[in-house]
Amino acid sequence: MAETTTFTNATQILEPFRGVKRVTIEEYFTSGHRTCQGCESALVMKLMVKASGPRTIVLGSTGCMYVANTTYYTTPWVVPWMHTQLGSSGSAALGTAAGLKALMKKGKMKSESINVIAFCGDGGGADMGLGAISATLTHKEYNSLILLYDNESYANTDIQLSGMTPYGANTTFSPPGKIHRIIHKRWKKNMAGMMAAGHPECRYVATVCASYAVEMMNKVRRALTIGGPTFIHSLDPCPKGWDYDPMLSHELGELAIETGIFPLYEVEDGELRYYGKTKAIVEGRPRKPVREYLLKQGRFAHFTEEDLAYFQAKVDETWDKWEVPGVVPFKRVDASQAALTKP
Ligand SMILES: Cc1ncc(C[n+]2csc(CCOP(=O)(O)OP(=O)(O)O)c2C)c(N)n1
Ligand code: SF4
Ligand SMILES: [Mg+2]
């Protein structure tokens, strides 16, 4: 069939919700899922697709948000959705966006702007699927959003540690013992910073937390409006994996930001904007001690004062020593030392 001339590759213009009262009431992720009580990742799915609206295709890699959301013959998804293999959210996003574009260009389907969102967990996205996500973020000719929902473990298979699990956390792969108290000694990857710093064709990278729901939805809307490949990292408290009372999910999300452990920001066309309490911290508000966040979770119950001090010092470093606080982990070398390193 001949190419139509109507194809534009335009995105939907999704204006920000100006306050909670302006948020649309329609739901596209409804009843029918079986996630744990207090599961923030389920809330992220609901907010994500509420923000994107009905003309959206959702692709999801294996994990809690696949398994618990698509039990045989039930699903909460109102929009079209497809499962994709654990490490392939990037490939699924790119392939779907490219497929839609090809079909529209050939006139085989109506030319319209359809949002393509692929979500992945931290295991599927930050570990296994990192290469495919990175590749997708280099293809500016295809519009897609990759949303990483980070519950800081391979939760669906019973809480194994991932590259996004915080230092020292008790997981099924890192149970504290009598001789070795801290088994997991690696510091968490900096996904959003890595994506923003390393992908010049990606115009929009943001961090979000569902404790700040309107802000989160507006970042999803901004990413989809800007178009090309975009990336959002969401920190999602997980009552089962983090071992806390489900009623604390919202509070833990807030504490992650107030302690400076998880900064809220966006990078649009290379310009960095901090948000909410992170912005206040950057402007001088004291951060809460990390112990207020860590000691509310059973996965850190074995921490001693020494462990808490180490964790605090590492977080302090991101604010006091990083070139772009909380975002980019380079440190300036003073001029005399820099000269010594020259050939
Ligand atoms: C290639 C592959 N390896 C292992 C699995 C088993 N598996 C299914 S879900 C899952 C955990 C995924 O963790 P994450 O991406 O963080 O999502 P979460 O379960 O935490 O929501 C694993 C290991 C799989 N489905 N495919
Ligand atoms: S294990 Fe965690 S992420 Fe998975 S459904 Fe339960 S609360 Fe949600
Ligand atoms: Mg996970």
Short mmCIF file of C-alpha atoms and ligand atoms in Angstrom, two decimals:
data_model
loop_
_atom_site.label_atom_id
_atom_site.label_comp_id
_atom_site.label_asym_id
_atom_site.label_seq_id
_atom_site.Cartn_x
_atom_site.Cartn_y
_atom_site.Cartn_z
CA MET A 1 0.00 0.00 0.00
CA ALA A 2 1.27 3.49 -0.75
CA GLU A 3 2.58 5.65 2.06
CA THR A 4 0.10 8.19 3.40
CA THR A 5 1.19 11.77 3.78
CA THR A 6 -0.65 12.23 7.05
CA PHE A 7 1.89 10.47 9.25
CA THR A 8 3.71 13.00 11.48
CA ASN A 9 5.31 11.09 14.36
CA ALA A 10 3.82 13.73 16.66
CA THR A 11 3.26 12.99 20.33
CA GLN A 12 0.15 13.63 22.39
CA ILE A 13 0.28 17.00 24.14
CA LEU A 14 -0.44 16.12 27.74
CA GLU A 15 -0.62 19.30 29.80
CA PRO A 16 0.37 18.91 33.47
CA PHE A 17 -2.39 18.36 36.03
CA ARG A 18 -2.51 21.66 37.93
CA GLY A 19 -3.22 20.20 41.38
CA VAL A 20 -4.91 17.06 42.58
CA LYS A 21 -8.42 18.37 41.87
CA ARG A 22 -7.60 18.61 38.16
CA VAL A 23 -6.52 14.98 37.88
CA THR A 24 -8.82 13.01 35.58
CA ILE A 25 -11.08 10.48 37.30
CA GLU A 26 -10.91 7.74 34.65
CA GLU A 27 -8.87 4.68 35.63
CA TYR A 28 -7.00 2.45 33.19
CA PHE A 29 -5.52 0.16 35.84
CA THR A 30 -8.43 -0.95 37.99
CA SER A 31 -9.45 -3.97 40.06
CA GLY A 32 -8.32 -7.51 39.30
CA HIS A 33 -4.73 -7.47 40.47
CA ARG A 34 -3.27 -9.45 43.32
CA THR A 35 -0.36 -7.40 44.56
CA CYS A 36 0.41 -7.22 48.28
CA GLN A 37 -1.41 -4.76 50.51
CA GLY A 38 0.50 -1.47 50.42
CA CYS A 39 2.33 -2.28 47.16
CA GLU A 40 3.62 1.02 45.83
CA SER A 41 4.51 -0.48 42.47
CA ALA A 42 0.82 -1.22 41.85
CA LEU A 43 0.08 2.42 42.67
CA VAL A 44 2.80 3.45 40.21
CA MET A 45 1.09 1.42 37.46
CA LYS A 46 -2.23 3.08 38.24
CA LEU A 47 -0.78 6.59 38.26
CA MET A 48 1.40 5.97 35.21
CA VAL A 49 -1.50 4.97 32.98
CA LYS A 50 -3.87 7.52 34.49
CA ALA A 51 -1.30 10.11 33.45
CA SER A 52 -0.91 8.76 29.94
CA GLY A 53 -4.63 8.33 29.21
CA PRO A 54 -6.55 5.86 27.06
CA ARG A 55 -4.55 5.98 23.82
CA THR A 56 -1.67 4.08 25.35
CA ILE A 57 -0.04 0.69 24.91
CA VAL A 58 1.69 -0.74 27.99
CA LEU A 59 4.43 -3.35 27.77
CA GLY A 60 5.68 -4.99 30.91
CA SER A 61 8.64 -7.20 31.63
CA THR A 62 8.41 -10.19 33.95
CA GLY A 63 8.19 -9.43 37.65
CA CYS A 64 5.57 -8.61 40.27
CA MET A 65 3.87 -6.11 37.96
CA TYR A 66 3.45 -8.81 35.36
CA VAL A 67 2.71 -11.87 37.48
CA ALA A 68 0.47 -10.33 40.13
CA ASN A 69 -1.36 -8.25 37.55
CA THR A 70 -2.28 -10.93 35.07
CA THR A 71 -3.43 -13.95 37.01
CA TYR A 72 -5.25 -16.34 34.71
CA TYR A 73 -8.34 -14.69 33.21
CA THR A 74 -8.03 -11.53 35.31
CA THR A 75 -6.26 -8.25 34.66
CA PRO A 76 -6.55 -4.70 35.92
CA TRP A 77 -5.32 -3.25 32.61
CA VAL A 78 -7.98 -1.35 30.67
CA VAL A 79 -5.55 -0.26 27.95
CA PRO A 80 -3.86 -2.77 25.59
CA TRP A 81 -0.94 -4.37 27.32
CA MET A 82 1.61 -7.06 26.54
CA HIS A 83 4.09 -9.05 28.59
CA THR A 84 7.69 -9.06 27.47
CA GLN A 85 10.67 -11.11 28.59
CA LEU A 86 12.48 -10.08 31.79
CA GLY A 87 15.39 -8.24 30.18
CA SER A 88 13.62 -6.79 27.18
CA SER A 89 11.60 -3.74 28.16
CA GLY A 90 13.93 -1.64 25.98
CA SER A 91 13.52 -3.88 22.95
CA ALA A 92 9.76 -4.09 23.45
CA ALA A 93 9.45 -0.30 23.66
CA LEU A 94 11.53 0.27 20.56
CA GLY A 95 9.94 -2.55 18.56
CA THR A 96 6.42 -1.45 19.37
CA ALA A 97 7.11 2.20 18.60
CA ALA A 98 8.81 1.23 15.33
CA GLY A 99 5.99 -1.15 14.43
CA LEU A 100 3.31 1.47 15.00
CA LYS A 101 5.28 3.97 12.96
CA ALA A 102 5.71 1.55 10.07
CA LEU A 103 2.03 0.57 10.04
CA MET A 104 0.93 4.19 10.11
CA LYS A 105 3.37 5.24 7.40
CA LYS A 106 2.14 2.44 5.17
CA GLY A 107 -1.45 3.43 5.82
CA LYS A 108 -2.25 0.09 7.40
CA MET A 109 -3.59 1.77 10.51
CA LYS A 110 -5.00 5.17 11.26
CA SER A 111 -2.29 7.75 11.81
CA GLU A 112 -2.53 8.98 15.40
CA SER A 113 -0.28 9.55 18.39
CA ILE A 114 -0.23 6.47 20.58
CA ASN A 115 1.78 6.45 23.80
CA VAL A 116 4.13 3.49 24.14
CA ILE A 117 5.19 2.80 27.71
CA ALA A 118 7.38 -0.13 28.70
CA PHE A 119 7.88 -0.79 32.39
CA CYS A 120 10.52 -2.93 34.01
CA GLY A 121 11.56 -3.85 37.53
CA ASP A 122 15.00 -3.12 38.91
CA GLY A 123 16.12 -6.68 38.20
CA GLY A 124 14.75 -6.67 34.67
CA GLY A 125 15.74 -3.08 33.90
CA ALA A 126 18.78 -2.02 35.87
CA ASP A 127 20.48 -5.42 35.73
CA MET A 128 19.35 -7.76 32.96
CA GLY A 129 17.86 -5.31 30.47
CA LEU A 130 20.24 -2.40 30.86
CA GLY A 131 21.79 -2.84 27.41
CA ALA A 132 18.45 -2.88 25.60
CA ILE A 133 17.23 0.19 27.49
CA SER A 134 20.44 2.01 26.65
CA ALA A 135 20.07 1.11 22.97
CA THR A 136 16.47 2.34 22.91
CA LEU A 137 17.51 5.66 24.40
CA THR A 138 19.75 6.28 21.38
CA HIS A 139 16.86 6.07 18.85
CA LYS A 140 15.37 9.54 18.77
CA GLU A 141 13.09 8.69 15.85
CA TYR A 142 10.82 6.51 18.01
CA ASN A 143 8.56 7.80 20.79
CA SER A 144 8.53 5.67 23.91
CA LEU A 145 8.79 5.91 27.68
CA ILE A 146 10.62 3.32 29.76
CA LEU A 147 9.55 3.39 33.40
CA LEU A 148 11.72 1.51 35.86
CA TYR A 149 9.74 0.57 38.98
CA ASP A 150 12.39 0.00 41.58
CA ASN A 151 11.34 -2.09 44.57
CA GLU A 152 15.03 -2.79 45.19
CA SER A 153 14.96 -6.56 44.75
CA TYR A 154 13.90 -9.38 42.48
CA ALA A 155 10.67 -9.37 44.46
CA ASN A 156 8.53 -11.72 42.44
CA THR A 157 10.91 -14.64 42.94
CA ASP A 158 11.16 -14.01 46.70
CA ILE A 159 13.37 -11.00 47.26
CA GLN A 160 16.78 -11.74 45.77
CA LEU A 161 19.21 -8.82 45.73
CA SER A 162 19.64 -6.79 42.56
CA GLY A 163 22.10 -4.10 41.52
CA MET A 164 19.56 -1.66 42.97
CA THR A 165 19.33 -3.24 46.43
CA PRO A 166 20.72 -0.85 49.05
CA TYR A 167 23.95 -1.57 50.87
CA GLY A 168 23.59 -4.09 53.68
CA ALA A 169 19.94 -5.00 53.10
CA ASN A 170 18.74 -8.41 54.19
CA THR A 171 17.50 -10.32 51.13
CA THR A 172 17.21 -14.04 50.45
CA PHE A 173 20.65 -13.77 48.82
CA SER A 174 22.16 -11.69 51.62
CA PRO A 175 20.87 -12.87 55.01
CA PRO A 176 22.93 -11.43 57.89
CA GLY A 177 24.89 -14.10 59.71
CA LYS A 178 26.65 -14.39 63.05
CA ILE A 179 30.12 -14.08 61.54
CA HIS A 180 29.33 -11.78 58.62
CA ARG A 181 26.63 -9.28 59.50
CA ILE A 182 26.71 -7.38 56.20
CA ILE A 183 26.61 -9.70 53.20
CA HIS A 184 25.60 -7.24 50.49
CA LYS A 185 28.43 -4.70 50.32
CA ARG A 186 27.86 -3.05 46.93
CA TRP A 187 26.43 0.46 46.67
CA LYS A 188 23.26 0.84 44.58
CA LYS A 189 23.51 1.80 40.90
CA ASN A 190 22.64 5.35 39.94
CA MET A 191 20.22 4.58 37.12
CA ALA A 192 18.69 7.96 36.33
CA GLY A 193 22.05 9.74 36.53
CA MET A 194 23.58 7.11 34.25
CA MET A 195 20.76 7.36 31.71
CA ALA A 196 20.80 11.17 31.72
CA ALA A 197 24.57 11.51 31.48
CA GLY A 198 25.13 8.88 28.84
CA HIS A 199 22.33 9.26 26.28
CA PRO A 200 22.50 12.51 24.32
CA GLU A 201 19.51 11.59 22.12
CA CYS A 202 17.26 11.10 25.15
CA ARG A 203 15.61 14.43 25.90
CA TYR A 204 13.96 13.56 29.20
CA VAL A 205 15.01 11.61 32.28
CA ALA A 206 13.30 11.91 35.66
CA THR A 207 13.04 10.33 39.08
CA VAL A 208 9.67 9.93 40.79
CA CYS A 209 8.06 8.52 43.91
CA ALA A 210 4.35 7.72 44.23
CA SER A 211 4.26 9.49 47.61
CA TYR A 212 4.20 12.61 45.42
CA ALA A 213 1.52 11.41 43.04
CA VAL A 214 0.65 14.54 41.07
CA GLU A 215 4.30 15.34 40.49
CA MET A 216 4.84 11.79 39.37
CA MET A 217 1.96 11.86 36.89
CA ASN A 218 3.11 15.19 35.51
CA LYS A 219 6.58 13.81 34.85
CA VAL A 220 5.02 10.90 32.94
CA ARG A 221 2.95 13.39 30.94
CA ARG A 222 6.01 15.52 30.25
CA ALA A 223 8.04 12.52 29.06
CA LEU A 224 5.28 11.42 26.68
CA THR A 225 4.74 14.93 25.36
CA ILE A 226 8.44 15.50 24.66
CA GLY A 227 8.73 12.23 22.79
CA GLY A 228 11.67 10.36 21.43
CA PRO A 229 12.95 7.82 23.92
CA THR A 230 12.50 8.89 27.54
CA PHE A 231 13.24 7.32 30.90
CA ILE A 232 11.74 7.54 34.40
CA HIS A 233 13.03 5.87 37.54
CA SER A 234 10.47 5.32 40.31
CA LEU A 235 11.41 4.31 43.87
CA ASP A 236 8.69 1.99 45.16
CA PRO A 237 8.47 0.90 48.81
CA CYS A 238 7.62 -2.83 48.92
CA PRO A 239 6.16 -4.07 52.23
CA LYS A 240 7.10 -7.67 51.57
CA GLY A 241 10.68 -7.15 50.41
CA TRP A 242 11.50 -4.27 52.75
CA ASP A 243 9.67 -5.89 55.66
CA TYR A 244 7.47 -3.18 57.15
CA ASP A 245 3.81 -2.60 57.97
CA PRO A 246 1.97 -1.83 54.68
CA MET A 247 0.54 1.34 56.18
CA LEU A 248 4.06 2.86 56.07
CA SER A 249 4.50 2.77 52.28
CA HIS A 250 3.69 6.42 51.73
CA GLU A 251 5.80 7.56 54.68
CA LEU A 252 8.81 5.54 53.58
CA GLY A 253 8.63 7.11 50.14
CA GLU A 254 8.71 10.54 51.77
CA LEU A 255 11.59 9.58 54.05
CA ALA A 256 13.65 8.31 51.11
CA ILE A 257 13.47 11.84 49.72
CA GLU A 258 13.80 13.73 53.02
CA THR A 259 16.95 11.79 53.95
CA GLY A 260 18.46 12.54 50.54
CA ILE A 261 18.73 8.86 49.69
CA PHE A 262 16.51 9.26 46.62
CA PRO A 263 16.58 12.74 45.04
CA LEU A 264 13.63 13.90 42.94
CA TYR A 265 14.67 15.64 39.74
CA GLU A 266 14.27 15.80 36.00
CA VAL A 267 16.75 16.46 33.22
CA GLU A 268 15.11 17.95 30.14
CA ASP A 269 17.32 18.78 27.16
CA GLY A 270 20.31 18.77 29.48
CA GLU A 271 18.75 21.15 32.02
CA LEU A 272 18.42 19.84 35.57
CA ARG A 273 15.47 20.72 37.80
CA TYR A 274 15.17 19.50 41.38
CA TYR A 275 11.70 18.95 42.81
CA GLY A 276 9.87 19.33 46.13
CA LYS A 277 11.83 18.43 49.23
CA THR A 278 14.90 17.61 47.16
CA LYS A 279 14.88 21.17 45.88
CA ALA A 280 14.62 22.39 49.47
CA ILE A 281 17.62 20.23 50.41
CA VAL A 282 19.65 21.64 47.52
CA GLU A 283 18.70 25.12 48.74
CA GLY A 284 19.93 24.36 52.25
CA ARG A 285 17.23 22.52 54.22
CA PRO A 286 18.89 19.90 56.48
CA ARG A 287 18.41 16.31 55.44
CA LYS A 288 16.79 13.90 57.90
CA PRO A 289 19.20 11.27 59.26
CA VAL A 290 19.12 8.07 57.19
CA ARG A 291 18.41 6.05 60.35
CA GLU A 292 14.85 7.44 60.36
CA TYR A 293 14.29 5.67 57.04
CA LEU A 294 16.41 2.56 57.51
CA LEU A 295 15.26 1.53 60.97
CA LYS A 296 11.59 1.46 59.95
CA GLN A 297 12.41 -1.52 57.71
CA GLY A 298 13.08 -5.07 58.81
CA ARG A 299 15.66 -5.54 56.05
CA PHE A 300 17.99 -3.22 57.99
CA ALA A 301 17.12 -4.49 61.49
CA HIS A 302 20.61 -6.02 61.87
CA PHE A 303 22.35 -2.65 61.31
CA THR A 304 24.65 -1.49 64.09
CA GLU A 305 25.63 2.13 64.76
CA GLU A 306 28.70 1.53 62.63
CA ASP A 307 26.56 0.41 59.66
CA LEU A 308 24.26 3.39 60.03
CA ALA A 309 27.25 5.73 60.14
CA TYR A 310 28.69 4.16 56.97
CA PHE A 311 25.37 4.51 55.14
CA GLN A 312 25.01 8.11 56.30
CA ALA A 313 28.54 8.96 55.15
CA LYS A 314 27.89 7.51 51.68
CA VAL A 315 24.69 9.55 51.31
CA ASP A 316 26.44 12.67 52.62
CA GLU A 317 29.07 12.19 49.93
CA THR A 318 26.44 12.37 47.15
CA TRP A 319 25.38 15.80 48.45
CA ASP A 320 28.66 17.29 49.60
CA LYS A 321 31.14 15.97 47.07
CA TRP A 322 29.37 15.16 43.81
CA GLU A 323 29.76 17.68 41.01
CA VAL A 324 25.96 17.74 40.52
CA PRO A 325 24.59 16.92 44.00
CA GLY A 326 22.54 13.74 44.13
CA VAL A 327 22.73 13.28 40.35
CA VAL A 328 26.19 12.97 38.80
CA PRO A 329 28.97 11.34 40.81
CA PHE A 330 32.04 13.14 39.53
CA LYS A 331 34.21 15.07 41.92
CA ARG A 332 36.36 18.02 40.97
CA VAL A 333 40.07 17.51 41.34
CA ASP A 334 41.80 20.67 42.50
CA ALA A 335 43.96 22.41 39.92
CA SER A 336 47.33 21.38 41.38
CA GLN A 337 46.38 17.68 41.36
CA ALA A 338 44.84 17.91 37.91
CA ALA A 339 48.11 19.26 36.56
CA LEU A 340 50.01 16.30 37.96
CA THR A 341 47.85 13.86 36.01
CA LYS A 342 48.62 15.52 32.66
CA PRO A 343 51.02 13.58 30.41
C1 LIG B 1 15.41 -14.73 31.79
C2 LIG B 1 14.67 -14.93 33.07
N1 LIG B 1 15.36 -15.24 34.20
C3 LIG B 1 14.70 -15.41 35.36
C4 LIG B 1 13.35 -15.32 35.41
C5 LIG B 1 12.62 -15.54 36.71
N2 LIG B 1 12.06 -14.32 37.22
C6 LIG B 1 10.77 -13.96 37.03
S1 LIG B 1 10.32 -12.54 37.75
C7 LIG B 1 11.89 -12.35 38.37
C8 LIG B 1 12.19 -11.17 39.25
C9 LIG B 1 12.26 -9.87 38.51
O1 LIG B 1 12.69 -8.84 39.37
P1 LIG B 1 12.37 -7.33 39.03
O2 LIG B 1 12.65 -7.07 37.62
O3 LIG B 1 13.08 -6.48 40.01
O4 LIG B 1 10.80 -7.23 39.22
P2 LIG B 1 9.99 -7.49 40.59
O5 LIG B 1 9.72 -8.94 40.66
O6 LIG B 1 10.83 -7.00 41.70
O7 LIG B 1 8.73 -6.72 40.44
C10 LIG B 1 12.73 -13.40 38.00
C11 LIG B 1 14.14 -13.55 38.38
C12 LIG B 1 12.66 -15.03 34.20
N3 LIG B 1 11.33 -14.89 34.18
N4 LIG B 1 13.34 -14.84 33.06
S1 SF4 B 2 6.39 -8.23 46.71
FE1 SF4 B 2 6.53 -5.99 46.76
S2 SF4 B 2 6.42 -5.29 44.59
FE2 SF4 B 2 5.72 -7.44 44.69
S3 SF4 B 2 3.47 -7.28 44.85
FE3 SF4 B 2 4.31 -7.43 46.94
S4 SF4 B 2 4.60 -5.29 47.65
FE4 SF4 B 2 4.35 -5.26 45.39
MG MG B 3 12.32 -5.52 41.68
#
